[in-house]
Structure formats: structure tokens, C-alpha cells
Short mmCIF file of C-alpha atoms and ligand atoms in Angstrom, two decimals:
data_model
loop_
_atom_site.label_atom_id
_atom_site.label_comp_id
_atom_site.label_asym_id
_atom_site.label_seq_id
_atom_site.Cartn_x
_atom_site.Cartn_y
_atom_site.Cartn_z
CA MET A 25 20.39 4.61 -10.64
CA SER A 26 19.88 6.46 -13.89
CA MET A 27 17.10 5.65 -16.29
CA THR A 28 19.52 4.24 -18.84
CA VAL A 29 21.25 1.97 -16.37
CA ARG A 30 17.92 0.67 -15.10
CA ARG A 31 16.73 -0.22 -18.55
CA LEU A 32 20.00 -1.84 -19.59
CA THR A 33 20.04 -3.80 -16.36
CA ARG A 34 16.48 -4.96 -16.92
CA ALA A 35 17.12 -6.01 -20.50
CA ALA A 36 20.26 -7.86 -19.45
CA THR A 37 18.45 -9.71 -16.69
CA ALA A 38 17.00 -12.34 -18.97
CA GLY A 39 16.70 -14.88 -16.18
CA LEU A 40 14.51 -12.56 -14.20
CA VAL A 41 12.23 -11.90 -17.14
CA ALA A 42 11.97 -15.62 -17.83
CA ALA A 43 11.19 -16.27 -14.17
CA ALA A 44 8.47 -13.61 -14.25
CA ALA A 45 6.90 -15.18 -17.31
CA LEU A 46 6.93 -18.59 -15.69
CA THR A 47 5.38 -17.27 -12.50
CA ALA A 48 2.71 -15.44 -14.46
CA ALA A 49 1.91 -18.64 -16.29
CA ALA A 50 1.72 -20.52 -13.01
CA HIS A 51 -0.66 -17.87 -11.63
CA SER A 52 -3.00 -18.16 -14.57
CA ALA A 53 -3.01 -21.96 -14.46
CA GLU A 54 -4.04 -22.04 -10.80
CA ALA A 55 -7.58 -22.67 -9.68
CA ALA A 56 -9.28 -19.40 -8.74
CA ASP A 57 -8.58 -19.78 -5.05
CA THR A 58 -6.62 -16.58 -4.59
CA LEU A 59 -7.69 -12.95 -4.94
CA GLY A 60 -5.53 -12.37 -8.00
CA SER A 61 -6.60 -15.48 -9.87
CA ALA A 62 -10.29 -14.99 -9.03
CA ALA A 63 -10.17 -11.35 -10.15
CA ALA A 64 -8.38 -12.44 -13.35
CA GLY A 65 -11.34 -14.70 -14.03
CA GLN A 66 -13.45 -11.52 -14.02
CA GLY A 67 -11.00 -9.68 -16.27
CA ARG A 68 -9.75 -7.53 -13.38
CA TYR A 69 -6.59 -7.14 -11.36
CA PHE A 70 -6.56 -7.40 -7.57
CA GLY A 71 -3.76 -5.40 -6.02
CA THR A 72 -2.34 -4.20 -2.75
CA ALA A 73 -0.22 -1.36 -1.47
CA VAL A 74 3.26 -2.58 -0.57
CA ALA A 75 5.98 -1.14 1.64
CA ALA A 76 9.54 -1.98 0.56
CA ASN A 77 10.75 -2.40 4.14
CA HIS A 78 8.39 -5.34 4.73
CA LEU A 79 9.39 -7.37 1.66
CA GLY A 80 12.04 -9.19 3.70
CA GLU A 81 9.41 -10.54 6.09
CA ALA A 82 8.69 -14.10 4.97
CA ASP A 83 4.97 -14.16 5.80
CA TYR A 84 4.42 -10.75 4.23
CA ALA A 85 6.13 -11.74 0.98
CA ALA A 86 4.42 -15.15 0.89
CA THR A 87 0.95 -13.61 1.30
CA LEU A 88 1.69 -10.89 -1.24
CA ASP A 89 3.07 -13.31 -3.81
CA ARG A 90 0.27 -15.83 -3.38
CA GLU A 91 -2.74 -13.52 -3.43
CA PHE A 92 -2.16 -10.35 -5.45
CA SER A 93 -1.72 -9.58 -9.14
CA SER A 94 -0.84 -5.88 -8.87
CA VAL A 95 1.12 -3.76 -6.40
CA THR A 96 1.17 -0.05 -5.58
CA PRO A 97 4.18 1.31 -3.69
CA GLU A 98 2.61 2.81 -0.56
CA ASN A 99 5.13 5.65 -0.15
CA GLU A 100 8.20 4.83 -2.24
CA MET A 101 7.23 6.61 -5.48
CA LYS A 102 6.10 9.83 -3.78
CA TRP A 103 7.98 13.05 -4.43
CA ASP A 104 9.75 13.15 -1.04
CA ALA A 105 11.08 9.63 -1.63
CA THR A 106 12.08 10.01 -5.28
CA GLU A 107 13.33 13.60 -5.66
CA PRO A 108 14.27 14.80 -2.18
CA SER A 109 16.39 17.59 -3.65
CA ARG A 110 15.90 19.18 -7.03
CA GLY A 111 17.15 17.08 -9.91
CA THR A 112 18.50 14.31 -7.67
CA PHE A 113 16.37 11.23 -8.10
CA SER A 114 16.50 8.23 -5.78
CA PHE A 115 14.68 5.11 -6.87
CA GLY A 116 16.16 2.46 -4.58
CA SER A 117 13.06 1.57 -2.52
CA ALA A 118 10.68 1.89 -5.44
CA ASP A 119 12.95 -0.26 -7.62
CA ARG A 120 12.88 -2.98 -4.96
CA ILE A 121 9.09 -3.10 -5.15
CA VAL A 122 8.99 -3.01 -8.96
CA ASP A 123 11.64 -5.72 -9.22
CA HIS A 124 9.81 -7.90 -6.69
CA ALA A 125 6.50 -7.44 -8.51
CA GLN A 126 8.02 -8.29 -11.87
CA SER A 127 9.73 -11.38 -10.50
CA GLN A 128 6.26 -12.59 -9.46
CA GLY A 129 4.48 -11.61 -12.69
CA MET A 130 2.55 -8.81 -10.97
CA ASP A 131 1.64 -5.46 -12.51
CA VAL A 132 2.57 -2.16 -10.87
CA ARG A 133 0.45 0.98 -10.29
CA GLY A 134 2.43 4.21 -9.99
CA HIS A 135 1.51 6.40 -7.01
CA THR A 136 1.86 9.38 -7.30
CA LEU A 137 3.38 12.15 -9.43
CA VAL A 138 1.80 15.46 -8.37
CA TRP A 139 0.39 15.72 -4.83
CA HIS A 140 0.39 18.43 -2.16
CA SER A 141 1.47 15.95 0.55
CA GLN A 142 4.82 14.23 1.09
CA LEU A 143 6.21 17.06 -0.99
CA PRO A 144 9.76 18.17 -0.16
CA SER A 145 9.95 21.76 1.07
CA TRP A 146 12.12 22.88 -1.86
CA VAL A 147 9.14 22.46 -4.20
CA GLY A 148 6.97 24.84 -2.18
CA SER A 149 9.61 27.54 -2.22
CA LEU A 150 9.83 27.83 -6.02
CA GLY A 151 8.28 30.66 -8.03
CA ALA A 152 5.62 29.85 -10.63
CA SER A 153 7.87 29.44 -13.64
CA ASP A 154 10.39 27.30 -11.81
CA LEU A 155 7.62 25.25 -10.22
CA ARG A 156 6.13 24.45 -13.61
CA THR A 157 9.52 23.29 -14.85
CA ALA A 158 10.12 21.26 -11.67
CA MET A 159 6.71 19.58 -11.93
CA ASN A 160 7.32 18.55 -15.52
CA ASP A 161 10.88 17.43 -14.74
CA HIS A 162 9.56 15.31 -11.87
CA ILE A 163 6.95 13.63 -14.08
CA ASN A 164 9.52 13.00 -16.79
CA GLY A 165 12.07 11.72 -14.28
CA LEU A 166 9.75 9.13 -12.73
CA MET A 167 7.85 8.08 -15.81
CA GLY A 168 11.05 7.88 -17.82
CA HIS A 169 12.72 5.67 -15.24
CA TYR A 170 9.78 3.25 -15.22
CA LYS A 171 8.73 3.65 -18.86
CA GLY A 172 6.77 0.62 -20.01
CA GLU A 173 6.72 -0.90 -16.51
CA ILE A 174 3.68 0.79 -14.92
CA HIS A 175 0.13 -0.14 -15.94
CA SER A 176 -1.49 3.00 -14.45
CA TRP A 177 -0.09 6.19 -12.95
CA ASP A 178 -1.84 8.43 -10.43
CA VAL A 179 -0.74 11.57 -12.27
CA VAL A 180 -2.49 14.01 -9.94
CA ASN A 181 -3.68 13.06 -6.46
CA GLU A 182 -6.23 14.78 -4.20
CA ALA A 183 -6.46 18.15 -5.95
CA PHE A 184 -9.98 18.93 -4.72
CA GLN A 185 -11.16 20.14 -1.31
CA ASP A 186 -13.52 18.21 0.89
CA GLY A 187 -16.86 19.76 1.72
CA GLY A 188 -19.58 21.27 -0.35
CA SER A 189 -17.76 23.81 -2.48
CA GLY A 190 -16.25 21.59 -5.14
CA ALA A 191 -13.24 23.94 -5.09
CA ARG A 192 -9.63 23.00 -5.79
CA ARG A 193 -7.43 22.40 -2.78
CA SER A 194 -4.77 24.96 -1.94
CA SER A 195 -1.30 23.62 -2.81
CA PRO A 196 1.88 25.07 -4.29
CA PHE A 197 0.68 23.85 -7.70
CA GLN A 198 -2.84 25.25 -7.42
CA ASP A 199 -1.79 28.49 -5.75
CA LYS A 200 1.01 29.33 -8.18
CA LEU A 201 -0.05 27.69 -11.45
CA GLY A 202 -3.86 27.75 -11.15
CA ASN A 203 -6.33 25.13 -12.38
CA GLY A 204 -4.20 24.49 -15.47
CA PHE A 205 -1.55 22.56 -13.56
CA ILE A 206 -3.66 19.40 -13.70
CA GLU A 207 -4.02 19.29 -17.44
CA GLU A 208 -0.38 20.26 -17.91
CA ALA A 209 0.62 17.32 -15.71
CA PHE A 210 -1.50 14.93 -17.78
CA ARG A 211 -0.10 16.22 -21.10
CA THR A 212 3.46 15.84 -19.83
CA ALA A 213 2.67 12.36 -18.54
CA ARG A 214 1.22 11.19 -21.85
CA ALA A 215 4.38 12.17 -23.69
CA ALA A 216 6.61 10.59 -21.02
CA ASP A 217 5.07 7.10 -21.21
CA PRO A 218 2.35 6.73 -23.87
CA ALA A 219 1.65 3.12 -22.76
CA ALA A 220 0.63 3.97 -19.19
CA LYS A 221 -2.97 4.66 -18.22
CA LEU A 222 -3.14 8.16 -16.77
CA CYS A 223 -5.38 8.50 -13.71
CA TYR A 224 -6.76 11.23 -11.49
CA ASN A 225 -7.03 9.83 -7.93
CA ASP A 226 -8.97 11.16 -4.91
CA TYR A 227 -10.85 10.28 -1.70
CA ASN A 228 -14.38 11.11 -0.56
CA THR A 229 -15.36 10.97 -4.20
CA ASP A 230 -16.76 7.43 -3.93
CA GLY A 231 -20.42 8.47 -3.93
CA VAL A 232 -22.22 11.27 -5.74
CA ASN A 233 -21.41 14.46 -3.80
CA ALA A 234 -20.09 17.98 -4.39
CA LYS A 235 -16.48 16.81 -4.51
CA SER A 236 -17.10 13.96 -6.94
CA ASN A 237 -19.28 16.30 -9.01
CA ALA A 238 -16.33 18.68 -9.30
CA VAL A 239 -14.00 15.86 -10.38
CA TYR A 240 -16.67 14.65 -12.80
CA ASP A 241 -16.90 18.11 -14.38
CA MET A 242 -13.13 18.23 -14.76
CA VAL A 243 -12.96 14.80 -16.43
CA LYS A 244 -15.84 15.69 -18.73
CA ASP A 245 -14.06 18.91 -19.69
CA PHE A 246 -10.78 17.02 -20.29
CA LYS A 247 -12.50 14.48 -22.51
CA SER A 248 -14.26 17.20 -24.52
CA ARG A 249 -11.00 19.09 -25.09
CA GLY A 250 -8.76 16.10 -25.74
CA VAL A 251 -6.71 16.42 -22.55
CA PRO A 252 -5.20 12.94 -22.11
CA ILE A 253 -6.89 11.16 -19.19
CA ASP A 254 -7.60 7.42 -19.13
CA CYS A 255 -8.96 6.66 -15.70
CA VAL A 256 -10.22 7.91 -12.37
CA GLY A 257 -9.13 6.31 -9.11
CA PHE A 258 -11.52 6.09 -6.19
CA GLN A 259 -9.47 5.62 -3.04
CA SER A 260 -12.34 4.09 -1.01
CA HIS A 261 -11.08 4.51 2.56
CA PHE A 262 -14.20 3.59 4.52
CA ASN A 263 -15.17 3.53 8.21
CA SER A 264 -18.25 4.30 10.29
CA ASN A 265 -17.91 8.04 9.62
CA SER A 266 -17.44 7.41 5.91
CA PRO A 267 -19.32 4.21 5.03
CA VAL A 268 -19.55 2.58 1.60
CA PRO A 269 -21.97 4.94 -0.18
CA SER A 270 -25.28 3.51 -1.36
CA ASP A 271 -24.69 5.08 -4.78
CA TYR A 272 -21.14 3.76 -5.14
CA ARG A 273 -21.86 1.72 -8.26
CA GLN A 274 -23.85 4.53 -9.88
CA ASN A 275 -21.00 6.92 -9.22
CA LEU A 276 -18.42 4.59 -10.77
CA GLN A 277 -20.74 4.09 -13.73
CA ARG A 278 -21.27 7.79 -14.42
CA PHE A 279 -17.51 8.31 -14.62
CA ALA A 280 -17.12 5.26 -16.85
CA ASP A 281 -19.82 6.72 -19.09
CA LEU A 282 -17.52 9.70 -19.71
CA GLY A 283 -15.18 7.31 -21.51
CA VAL A 284 -12.58 6.62 -18.81
CA ASP A 285 -11.70 3.48 -16.88
CA VAL A 286 -12.38 3.50 -13.16
CA GLN A 287 -10.22 1.79 -10.55
CA ILE A 288 -10.62 1.27 -6.82
CA THR A 289 -7.20 2.36 -5.71
CA GLU A 290 -6.76 2.36 -1.91
CA LEU A 291 -9.55 0.23 -0.49
CA ASP A 292 -9.76 -0.36 3.24
CA ILE A 293 -12.79 -0.66 5.50
CA GLU A 294 -12.46 -0.40 9.26
CA GLY A 295 -14.32 -3.04 11.24
CA SER A 296 -14.33 -6.79 11.69
CA GLY A 297 -16.32 -9.98 11.21
CA SER A 298 -19.43 -10.28 9.08
CA ALA A 299 -20.20 -6.54 8.99
CA GLN A 300 -16.80 -5.76 7.49
CA ALA A 301 -17.17 -8.73 5.13
CA ALA A 302 -20.53 -7.42 3.92
CA ASP A 303 -19.06 -3.99 3.19
CA TYR A 304 -16.20 -5.50 1.21
CA THR A 305 -18.74 -7.52 -0.78
CA LYS A 306 -20.58 -4.31 -1.70
CA VAL A 307 -17.37 -2.77 -3.05
CA VAL A 308 -16.38 -5.80 -5.12
CA GLU A 309 -19.89 -6.21 -6.50
CA ALA A 310 -19.97 -2.54 -7.48
CA CYS A 311 -16.70 -2.85 -9.41
CA LEU A 312 -17.81 -6.05 -11.14
CA ALA A 313 -21.07 -4.38 -12.18
CA VAL A 314 -19.20 -1.64 -14.06
CA SER A 315 -17.46 -3.04 -17.11
CA ARG A 316 -14.87 -0.25 -17.15
CA CYS A 317 -13.91 -0.90 -13.51
CA THR A 318 -10.64 -2.58 -14.37
CA GLY A 319 -9.34 -3.51 -10.94
CA MET A 320 -9.20 -3.06 -7.20
CA THR A 321 -6.31 -2.38 -4.84
CA VAL A 322 -6.48 -2.77 -1.07
CA TRP A 323 -4.29 -0.36 0.90
CA GLY A 324 -2.01 -2.92 2.51
CA VAL A 325 -1.48 -6.65 2.98
CA THR A 326 -2.04 -7.02 6.71
CA ASP A 327 -3.82 -5.15 9.48
CA LYS A 328 -0.60 -4.90 11.42
CA TYR A 329 0.95 -2.49 8.91
CA SER A 330 -2.14 -0.50 7.93
CA TRP A 331 -1.91 3.31 8.06
CA ARG A 332 -5.18 2.98 10.04
CA SER A 333 -3.25 1.50 12.92
CA SER A 334 -6.21 0.59 15.10
CA GLY A 335 -8.96 -0.02 12.57
CA THR A 336 -8.18 -3.60 11.37
CA PRO A 337 -9.33 -2.53 7.89
CA LEU A 338 -7.68 -5.13 5.64
CA LEU A 339 -8.21 -8.70 4.45
CA PHE A 340 -5.46 -10.45 6.46
CA ASP A 341 -5.03 -10.07 10.20
CA GLY A 342 -1.73 -9.51 11.97
CA ASN A 343 -0.94 -13.24 11.73
CA TYR A 344 -1.63 -13.23 7.97
CA SER A 345 -4.73 -15.34 8.53
CA GLU A 346 -7.61 -14.78 6.15
CA LYS A 347 -10.40 -12.75 7.73
CA PRO A 348 -14.11 -13.13 6.98
CA ALA A 349 -13.64 -10.12 4.70
CA TYR A 350 -11.10 -12.12 2.68
CA ASP A 351 -13.53 -15.00 2.20
CA ALA A 352 -16.26 -12.52 1.21
CA VAL A 353 -14.06 -10.83 -1.39
CA LEU A 354 -12.90 -14.14 -2.83
CA SER A 355 -16.46 -15.37 -3.03
CA ALA A 356 -17.71 -12.11 -4.62
CA LEU A 357 -14.95 -12.48 -7.23
CA GLY A 358 -16.29 -15.95 -8.03
CA GLY A 359 -13.31 -17.67 -6.39
CA SER A 360 -13.48 -21.13 -4.97
CA GLY A 361 -12.01 -20.51 -1.53
CA ASP A 362 -13.85 -22.12 1.31
CA PRO A 363 -14.01 -20.13 4.56
CA GLY A 364 -12.07 -22.03 7.17
CA ASP A 365 -10.81 -24.57 4.65
CA PRO A 366 -7.73 -26.17 6.21
CA ASP A 367 -6.26 -26.50 2.71
CA ASP A 368 -6.28 -22.72 2.28
CA PRO A 369 -3.07 -21.05 3.43
CA GLY A 370 -3.86 -18.85 6.41
CA ASP A 371 -7.09 -20.59 7.37
CA PRO A 372 -7.11 -22.35 10.75
CA GLY A 373 -6.01 -25.92 10.27
CA ASP A 374 -3.72 -25.25 7.31
CA GLY A 375 -0.99 -27.09 9.17
CA THR A 376 1.50 -24.21 9.20
CA PRO A 377 2.65 -23.11 12.67
CA SER A 378 2.96 -19.32 12.88
CA CYS A 379 3.26 -16.58 15.48
CA THR A 380 3.48 -12.82 15.84
CA ALA A 381 5.57 -10.76 18.24
CA THR A 382 4.45 -7.34 19.50
CA TYR A 383 6.40 -5.04 21.78
CA THR A 384 5.45 -2.59 24.53
CA ARG A 385 7.53 -0.56 26.96
CA THR A 386 5.98 -1.41 30.31
CA ALA A 387 8.13 0.79 32.60
CA ASP A 388 10.44 3.73 32.00
CA TRP A 389 12.93 5.65 34.14
CA SER A 390 15.80 8.00 33.36
CA SER A 391 18.50 5.35 33.05
CA GLY A 392 16.50 2.36 31.88
CA TYR A 393 13.24 0.75 30.86
CA ASN A 394 11.37 -2.56 30.91
CA GLY A 395 10.20 -4.07 27.63
CA GLN A 396 7.63 -6.82 27.13
CA VAL A 397 7.27 -8.89 23.95
CA THR A 398 3.96 -10.71 23.51
CA ILE A 399 4.07 -13.88 21.40
CA THR A 400 0.75 -14.97 19.87
CA ALA A 401 0.26 -18.24 18.00
CA GLY A 402 -1.50 -18.10 14.62
CA GLY A 403 -4.28 -20.43 13.46
CA GLU A 404 -2.38 -23.58 14.52
CA PRO A 405 -1.09 -24.77 17.89
CA ILE A 406 2.69 -24.35 18.26
CA SER A 407 5.31 -26.12 20.35
CA SER A 408 8.05 -23.48 20.17
CA TRP A 409 8.75 -19.93 19.00
CA THR A 410 11.71 -17.67 18.25
CA ALA A 411 11.76 -13.87 18.32
CA THR A 412 14.59 -11.40 17.76
CA VAL A 413 15.10 -8.09 19.54
CA THR A 414 17.66 -5.68 18.05
CA LEU A 415 18.81 -3.13 20.58
CA PRO A 416 20.26 0.31 19.83
CA ALA A 417 24.07 0.03 20.07
CA GLN A 418 24.48 1.83 23.42
CA GLN A 419 21.83 -0.14 25.29
CA SER A 420 22.39 -3.33 27.26
CA VAL A 421 20.06 -5.89 28.79
CA SER A 422 20.51 -6.40 32.54
CA ALA A 423 17.73 -8.96 33.13
CA LEU A 424 15.35 -11.14 31.10
CA TRP A 425 12.48 -13.33 32.28
CA ASN A 426 10.19 -15.98 30.75
CA GLY A 427 12.57 -16.55 27.82
CA THR A 428 16.05 -17.86 26.98
CA PRO A 429 18.32 -15.38 25.16
CA THR A 430 21.31 -15.91 22.90
CA TRP A 431 23.32 -12.94 21.63
CA SER A 432 24.95 -11.90 18.37
CA GLY A 433 26.27 -8.35 18.69
CA ASN A 434 23.28 -6.24 19.69
CA VAL A 435 20.73 -8.78 18.39
CA MET A 436 19.11 -10.88 21.08
CA THR A 437 17.38 -14.07 19.90
CA VAL A 438 14.86 -15.29 22.45
CA ARG A 439 13.38 -18.78 22.68
CA PRO A 440 10.96 -20.14 25.30
CA SER A 441 12.08 -21.13 28.77
CA TRP A 442 8.93 -22.95 29.98
CA ASN A 443 6.37 -21.35 27.68
CA GLY A 444 6.88 -22.77 24.18
CA THR A 445 3.58 -24.62 23.81
CA LEU A 446 0.62 -22.48 22.80
CA ALA A 447 -2.88 -23.29 21.57
CA ALA A 448 -3.99 -21.64 18.30
CA GLY A 449 -4.45 -17.91 18.98
CA ALA A 450 -3.04 -18.12 22.53
CA SER A 451 -0.36 -15.75 23.86
CA THR A 452 2.65 -15.76 26.12
CA GLY A 453 5.62 -13.41 26.34
CA PHE A 454 8.95 -12.45 27.81
CA GLY A 455 10.20 -9.34 29.52
CA PHE A 456 13.55 -7.64 29.90
CA THR A 457 15.23 -4.71 31.63
CA VAL A 458 17.43 -2.41 29.57
CA ALA A 459 20.12 0.06 30.63
CA LYS A 460 19.76 3.04 28.27
CA ASN A 461 23.39 4.24 28.47
CA GLY A 462 22.28 7.52 26.86
CA SER A 463 19.92 6.12 24.17
CA ASP A 464 16.16 6.17 24.71
CA ALA A 465 15.40 4.58 21.30
CA ALA A 466 13.08 1.56 21.08
CA PRO A 467 14.36 -1.89 20.16
CA VAL A 468 13.29 -3.41 16.82
CA ILE A 469 11.37 -6.67 17.04
CA GLY A 470 11.95 -9.13 14.20
CA THR A 471 9.59 -11.65 12.66
CA CYS A 472 8.35 -14.36 15.00
CA THR A 473 8.91 -17.92 13.79
CA ALA A 474 7.13 -20.98 15.19
CA SER A 475 7.35 -24.72 14.98
O1 G3I B 502 9.92 7.00 6.61
C1 G3I B 502 9.74 7.73 7.81
C2 G3I B 502 10.67 7.21 8.89
O2 G3I B 502 12.00 7.46 8.49
C3 G3I B 502 10.34 7.93 10.20
O3 G3I B 502 11.13 7.41 11.22
C4 G3I B 502 8.88 7.74 10.56
C5 G3I B 502 8.50 8.51 11.82
O4 G3I B 502 7.15 8.85 11.84
O5 G3I B 502 8.10 8.24 9.48
C6 G3I B 502 8.32 7.54 8.28
O6 G3I B 502 7.49 8.10 7.30
C7 G3I B 502 6.12 7.80 7.39
C8 G3I B 502 5.69 7.13 6.10
O7 G3I B 502 4.30 6.91 6.10
C9 G3I B 502 6.38 5.78 5.91
O8 G3I B 502 6.03 4.90 6.92
C10 G3I B 502 5.36 9.10 7.58
O9 G3I B 502 5.65 9.65 8.86
C11 G3I B 502 3.88 8.84 7.45
O10 G3I B 502 3.20 10.11 7.43
C12 G3I B 502 3.59 8.12 6.14
O11 G3I B 502 2.21 7.88 6.08
C13 G3I B 502 1.71 7.57 4.79
C14 G3I B 502 0.68 8.61 4.38
O12 G3I B 502 0.14 8.25 3.12
C15 G3I B 502 1.30 9.98 4.27
O13 G3I B 502 0.44 10.89 3.69
C16 G3I B 502 1.06 6.20 4.85
O14 G3I B 502 2.07 5.21 5.09
C17 G3I B 502 0.34 5.90 3.54
O15 G3I B 502 -0.44 4.74 3.70
C18 G3I B 502 -0.59 7.04 3.20
O16 G3I B 502 -1.18 6.77 1.95
C19 G3I B 502 -2.13 7.74 1.49
C20 G3I B 502 -2.05 7.76 -0.02
O17 G3I B 502 -0.72 8.00 -0.44
C21 G3I B 502 -2.98 8.81 -0.61
N1 G3I B 502 -4.34 8.62 -0.14
C22 G3I B 502 -4.49 8.50 1.32
C23 G3I B 502 -3.58 7.41 1.87
C24 G3I B 502 -3.80 7.20 3.36
O18 G3I B 502 -3.44 8.35 4.09
#
């Protein structure tokens, strides 16, 4: 879709705009019992990374819409997604996220314009002069398409090396254009959408260290020379090897003192229970203690879709139930949620039956395999469940046990045979044997529904 068409379409979609305004009004009128409304009470946004391909999952969308006031497309605005070949822009997945956010009255962070990763190979093969043109064209293409619709853009992402040197990271931009590529990107970005906050974003810069010192020196230099920069993003991916730094707040503050906003842009903390909750509290308290810390974004809605696939680093578990970390964040934001309150969506006792379905291949041979789907009840007992299994076209199911299938094309809908009743958190499952017929691809498991 071209920039012009997008803008005309948006302007013509008066109903959508009206709906967004109504939803925003509803959000602000609510008691502060969600992350977004509690953060708003502190003058901040509370956002999450979103993947377009999960928006059709009812529990995912419901949790997103209820809790968050800002979204960041997790991958859909990156260079490989938006300009896979030179001059050919594709905005379909990113538009879906932006449209969804606007229909819910949420703001959107743009991530990211110039980054060494998820960069199509054609960019790396350009000579310096062409690369400079391509970089500026890319910035103009994205920022033009979304002009006026993005509250903050990560203009340049991860341009500094880890370790003690404080050096710039090798990348096509650094290697061919030198240090000046960063300021050129920011100048181009300012002209492309003067209303957007322009951010530099990086990881392992959360405490005072050689890398954050190098970024600090760059921001200070930019401010002294009038290079347009409005904010610095601190990704804040934490785990036991990279814990929340003790000087986190001081580090945020020293950047703010340079005259830029600071934002926590990709927060996740591996762990569980009260230890994870305590770490999340530290992060929220640090942001609230720095007046120019304008908002926080967690890097995903639910543990089951986190890029840290085994670290359970987010605020909602795989059943979309609120974790202790959720309650800690809400409380630190001054929200009125009550841990374990049956009136809170997602807390045990909320009265909503739910389940999740997870798949494993339990046996494999040249012409076939066995699959097992595990069904786990959420925070409520359930009396029945339904799961869908979509098989690659060539494959066929020759046997199925502990479930009752019905078929529509290659989609198998499975309901319980004897095993519908589950206590809260309990699991059952069904298994099946598949004839590969030349395709070794895995089936796709749909959302589990419960009653
Ligand atoms: O879309 C393809 C799909 O077609 C293919 O079948 C599949 C096979 O692996 O890959 C899919 O792409 C994956 C993509 O996520 C979308 O799911 C890529 O392999 C995978 O590498 C990519 O990972 C993303 C990662 O950035 C890439 O660098 C993560 O989802 C995303 O959370 C992560 O986000 C980054 C921030 O942008 C920058 N800061 C660090 C942060 C965490 O790594």
C-alpha cells in the first residue's frame, strides 16, 4: 500500500477513528486496575511488543487490549519485513498492528529504522554512496508511511559493541559510512516526521558501563551540536547473567540530565515467582523515579511467545494468567489490582474457563510420526475443551487416541473422549499417528477453547 493510499484510507475511516476515541475514553475512565491505566496515572505509557500473527488469537488480543496502552511491532517494521528488495515497501503486517492499536486507542512505538540485524542482503552489497541513499530512502519510506502515527521511533538500534571498548559495532553502515551514519539517520528522521520522538536504542546499556558511557558521550555530543535526538531506549533484557543493575536509576537519570527522554523499550526478566516480581518492581520504581522516563514496554504479552523461549520472562504465563510479576508491576505503578483477586481477569477464580494446547512429536520414522497434544486447564476447572490441528496437505491421520476428531479438509478438530473434566492447572492430552506421504512438516495447533 502506498503512503498516499494509507493516509486517504485512514482519513476516510471515520468510524474507526471514532471507535478509537471512544475506546481511549473508556480506558481513561477505568479504575487503575490494568497496567496501562495505572501507568497513565503516573503520566507514563505501559506497552508491549506485539506480533501480527498472534492478533487473531482471542486470549492474546483480549489481554493486549485490556492491559496495554502502547505497542511495538516485534519484527514487522524491521528492514527485512518492510523493504525486502530495494524500493519495494511492504507494510501489510505492520499496518495490521498499527490499525489494531489505533482501534483500541493505543500508541505505537516504531522499531526500528537502521539496524545491522534483520537486514536484507541487498543492503550489505551496496557501495558507500548507494548505501547512504538507501538508508535515507528507507527512513523516508517508513516514516512517511506512518507519519503522525508513531509516538517514538528507534531510529538507530544497537550501534555499539559489547565489552569494554565503547567502540561502534561493525555493520554495513558503520563500515562504509563511518560514525556519521547515526547522525545522518537522525537528521533524515526529523525531517520525515517532525512529530515523532527520535530514539537511540540499545542493550547492555542499562547500568553505568563502558558501552553506556559510549552512548552517553554520543548523546551529549549530539545535544551540543544540535543533532536531533529526543530519547534513549534501554532495552532491559535481564536474566541471571545480566541482572537488573544496582545503578539502573542513576544511569537513566544521567541520560535524562542530558536533556533527552528515556524509555524502557524491551523489558523482560527471566525467572519466576517472588524473585522475578521483585526484579520487575526495581525496574518500574527506577522509571517512576526519573521524571523524563516516559514509559515502559515489555517484550511480549505472554511467556509462550517470548523470544526467550524457555525463560518465562514476561508478566502473563502461557495461559494468559497474571503472574506474581504482573501483580508487582501493577502495585509499583500504584494500581489497585489485588493478587489473586477473582474479579481480576486472568487471576484464579475469575470464572473464565481457559486452556492451552502444546504439541510434541513423540515418535518419528521415515514414512510417519506420532504427535501428542497436551491440554492444560487455566486458572479455573473446565468440563470440556476443543483443540484444532491443521495438517500439511499431503499428510493423513491413520489413528487417534484419547480424543474425538471431526474433519474439515485438512483441519482436525479434537474434543475429549473421556477426558474433558480437568481441575485448574491440570493436564490431559490426545495422540495421533500421521502418514507423511512425502511431507515431514509439523502440524499447526490452534487456540485451545474450554467450557
Ligand atoms: O518469519 C520467519 C518465518 O517465516 C520462519 O519460518 C521462521 C523460522 O525460524 O523464522 C521467522 O522469523 C523469525 C522472526 O523472529 C519472526 O518470528 C526469525 O527466525 C527470528 O530470528 C526472529 O527473532 C526476532 C529477533 O529479534 C531477531 O533479531 C525476535 O522475534 C525478536 O523478539 C527479537 O527482538 C530483538 C529486538 O528487535 C532488538 N533487541 C533485541 C530483541 C531480542 O533479540
